[in-house]
Amino acid sequence: MRLEQYILETTKFAKAMQYMTGMKDIGKGLGIFTVMNPMAKETDASQNKNMFKELLSTLKSKGKKYIKQIGKYDIGEKSVMVVDISMKEVMNISKDPKWKQESFIWFKRDNENNLSSYMIGNGVILKSSKIMSGKEVQELDNYFSMIGNRKYSM
């Protein structure tokens, strides 16, 4: 890996960690979601690529800042971390009939300024306040997200 690429990927990962740990302002919230493999069913690579391009275009047209990442939750896929996005906005994108996603993750601050994350899907809401990115996470083969070559999990 070239030094420039390594620095870029390391910087993106550090920025993402700052958002998820509350060191950087997330505005209305922070969403992590994909449009690939609707309803957790493996989809044609070409269709996934087109849907992801459309998602990025949609986010750009709305002026949203995002970090691209890769996630693996049984099926590997590209996803985005979007800053200053409400839960309703993430839900509308995820549940759009053309993308039909099973779940998404959303972070928000409470009244005491504590940051919590919620995995929302299939009528279930799981709350967490722990982000892990240590050695044990780097060794995972499933249930992680990755920015550059660094993994994290909740």
CSV table of C-alpha atoms in Angstrom, one decimal:
chain,number,residue,atom,x,y,z
A,1,MET,CA,0.0,0.0,0.0
A,2,ARG,CA,1.3,3.4,-0.9
A,3,LEU,CA,2.0,5.8,2.0
A,4,GLU,CA,-0.6,8.4,0.7
A,5,GLN,CA,-3.3,5.7,0.6
A,6,TYR,CA,-2.4,4.5,4.1
A,7,ILE,CA,-2.6,8.0,5.5
A,8,LEU,CA,-5.9,8.7,3.8
A,9,GLU,CA,-7.5,5.4,5.1
A,10,THR,CA,-6.1,6.0,8.6
A,11,THR,CA,-7.5,9.5,8.6
A,12,LYS,CA,-10.9,8.3,7.5
A,13,PHE,CA,-11.0,5.6,10.2
A,14,ALA,CA,-9.9,8.1,12.9
A,15,LYS,CA,-12.6,10.6,11.8
A,16,ALA,CA,-15.2,7.8,11.9
A,17,MET,CA,-14.1,6.8,15.4
A,18,GLN,CA,-14.3,10.5,16.5
A,19,TYR,CA,-17.9,10.7,15.3
A,20,MET,CA,-18.9,7.4,16.9
A,21,THR,CA,-17.3,8.2,20.3
A,22,GLY,CA,-18.7,11.8,20.4
A,23,MET,CA,-15.4,13.6,19.9
A,24,LYS,CA,-16.8,15.2,16.7
A,25,ASP,CA,-20.3,16.8,16.4
A,26,ILE,CA,-22.8,14.6,14.6
A,27,GLY,CA,-25.6,17.2,14.3
A,28,LYS,CA,-29.0,15.4,14.1
A,29,GLY,CA,-27.4,12.0,14.3
A,30,LEU,CA,-25.1,9.6,12.5
A,31,GLY,CA,-26.4,6.9,10.3
A,32,ILE,CA,-24.7,3.7,9.0
A,33,PHE,CA,-26.5,1.9,6.2
A,34,THR,CA,-26.3,0.3,2.8
A,35,VAL,CA,-28.6,-0.2,-0.2
A,36,MET,CA,-26.9,-3.4,-1.4
A,37,ASN,CA,-28.3,-6.9,-1.1
A,38,PRO,CA,-32.0,-5.8,-0.3
A,39,MET,CA,-33.5,-7.8,2.6
A,40,ALA,CA,-30.2,-9.5,3.2
A,41,LYS,CA,-30.5,-11.5,0.0
A,42,GLU,CA,-27.4,-11.7,-2.2
A,43,THR,CA,-28.0,-9.6,-5.3
A,44,ASP,CA,-26.2,-9.4,-8.6
A,45,ALA,CA,-22.9,-7.5,-8.4
A,46,SER,CA,-23.9,-5.1,-11.2
A,47,GLN,CA,-27.2,-4.3,-9.6
A,48,ASN,CA,-25.5,-3.7,-6.2
A,49,LYS,CA,-22.9,-1.4,-7.8
A,50,ASN,CA,-25.7,0.7,-9.5
A,51,MET,CA,-27.8,0.9,-6.3
A,52,PHE,CA,-24.7,2.1,-4.3
A,53,LYS,CA,-23.8,4.7,-7.0
A,54,GLU,CA,-27.4,5.9,-6.8
A,55,LEU,CA,-27.2,6.2,-3.0
A,56,LEU,CA,-24.0,8.2,-3.2
A,57,SER,CA,-25.6,10.5,-5.8
A,58,THR,CA,-28.7,10.9,-3.6
A,59,LEU,CA,-26.6,11.8,-0.6
A,60,LYS,CA,-24.5,14.3,-2.6
A,61,SER,CA,-27.7,16.0,-3.9
A,62,LYS,CA,-28.9,16.4,-0.3
A,63,GLY,CA,-25.5,17.9,0.7
A,64,LYS,CA,-24.8,15.0,3.1
A,65,LYS,CA,-21.2,14.2,4.3
A,66,TYR,CA,-20.4,10.5,4.3
A,67,ILE,CA,-17.6,8.1,4.7
A,68,LYS,CA,-17.6,4.9,2.6
A,69,GLN,CA,-17.0,1.7,4.3
A,70,ILE,CA,-17.4,-2.1,3.9
A,71,GLY,CA,-19.5,-4.2,6.3
A,72,LYS,CA,-19.9,-7.9,6.7
A,73,TYR,CA,-23.0,-9.2,8.5
A,74,ASP,CA,-23.2,-12.6,6.8
A,75,ILE,CA,-22.9,-10.9,3.4
A,76,GLY,CA,-20.1,-8.5,2.6
A,77,GLU,CA,-21.3,-5.1,1.1
A,78,LYS,CA,-20.4,-1.5,0.8
A,79,SER,CA,-22.1,0.9,3.2
A,80,VAL,CA,-21.9,4.6,4.3
A,81,MET,CA,-21.6,6.5,7.5
A,82,VAL,CA,-23.6,9.7,7.1
A,83,VAL,CA,-23.2,12.7,9.4
A,84,ASP,CA,-26.0,15.1,10.5
A,85,ILE,CA,-28.9,12.8,9.5
A,86,SER,CA,-32.0,12.1,11.4
A,87,MET,CA,-33.4,8.6,12.1
A,88,LYS,CA,-36.4,9.4,9.9
A,89,GLU,CA,-34.1,10.2,7.0
A,90,VAL,CA,-32.1,7.0,7.4
A,91,MET,CA,-35.3,5.0,7.8
A,92,ASN,CA,-36.8,6.6,4.6
A,93,ILE,CA,-33.7,5.7,2.6
A,94,SER,CA,-33.4,2.2,4.1
A,95,LYS,CA,-37.1,1.3,3.7
A,96,ASP,CA,-37.4,2.9,0.2
A,97,PRO,CA,-39.1,0.2,-2.0
A,98,LYS,CA,-36.2,0.3,-4.5
A,99,TRP,CA,-33.6,-0.6,-1.7
A,100,LYS,CA,-35.7,-2.5,0.9
A,101,GLN,CA,-33.1,-2.8,3.7
A,102,GLU,CA,-33.5,-5.1,6.6
A,103,SER,CA,-31.7,-2.9,9.2
A,104,PHE,CA,-29.6,0.2,9.8
A,105,ILE,CA,-27.6,1.8,12.6
A,106,TRP,CA,-28.2,5.3,14.0
A,107,PHE,CA,-26.3,7.2,16.7
A,108,LYS,CA,-27.7,10.1,18.7
A,109,ARG,CA,-26.9,12.1,21.8
A,110,ASP,CA,-29.2,12.1,24.9
A,111,ASN,CA,-30.0,15.1,27.1
A,112,GLU,CA,-26.8,14.5,29.1
A,113,ASN,CA,-24.8,14.6,25.9
A,114,ASN,CA,-24.0,10.8,26.0
A,115,LEU,CA,-23.8,9.1,22.7
A,116,SER,CA,-25.7,5.9,22.0
A,117,SER,CA,-26.1,3.7,19.0
A,118,TYR,CA,-29.2,1.8,17.9
A,119,MET,CA,-29.4,-1.1,15.4
A,120,ILE,CA,-32.9,-1.0,14.0
A,121,GLY,CA,-34.4,-3.7,11.9
A,122,ASN,CA,-37.1,-6.4,11.7
A,123,GLY,CA,-39.2,-4.7,14.5
A,124,VAL,CA,-36.2,-4.9,16.9
A,125,ILE,CA,-34.2,-2.0,18.3
A,126,LEU,CA,-30.8,-2.9,20.0
A,127,LYS,CA,-29.1,-0.2,22.0
A,128,SER,CA,-25.4,-0.1,22.5
A,129,SER,CA,-22.9,2.5,23.7
A,130,LYS,CA,-19.8,0.5,23.1
A,131,ILE,CA,-17.6,0.7,19.9
A,132,MET,CA,-14.8,-1.8,19.6
A,133,SER,CA,-11.8,-1.6,17.3
A,134,GLY,CA,-9.1,-3.5,19.1
A,135,LYS,CA,-7.1,-6.6,18.1
A,136,GLU,CA,-10.0,-9.0,18.7
A,137,VAL,CA,-12.1,-7.0,16.2
A,138,GLN,CA,-9.4,-6.9,13.6
A,139,GLU,CA,-9.4,-10.7,13.7
A,140,LEU,CA,-13.2,-11.1,13.1
A,141,ASP,CA,-14.4,-12.8,9.9
A,142,ASN,CA,-18.0,-11.6,10.3
A,143,TYR,CA,-20.1,-8.9,12.0
A,144,PHE,CA,-17.9,-5.9,11.5
A,145,SER,CA,-17.5,-2.7,9.5
A,146,MET,CA,-14.3,-1.7,7.9
A,147,ILE,CA,-12.8,1.7,6.8
A,148,GLY,CA,-9.7,1.2,4.8
A,149,ASN,CA,-8.1,-1.8,6.4
A,150,ARG,CA,-9.3,-1.2,10.0
A,151,LYS,CA,-12.4,-2.9,11.4
A,152,TYR,CA,-14.8,-1.8,14.1
A,153,SER,CA,-17.8,-3.4,15.7
A,154,MET,CA,-20.6,-2.6,18.2
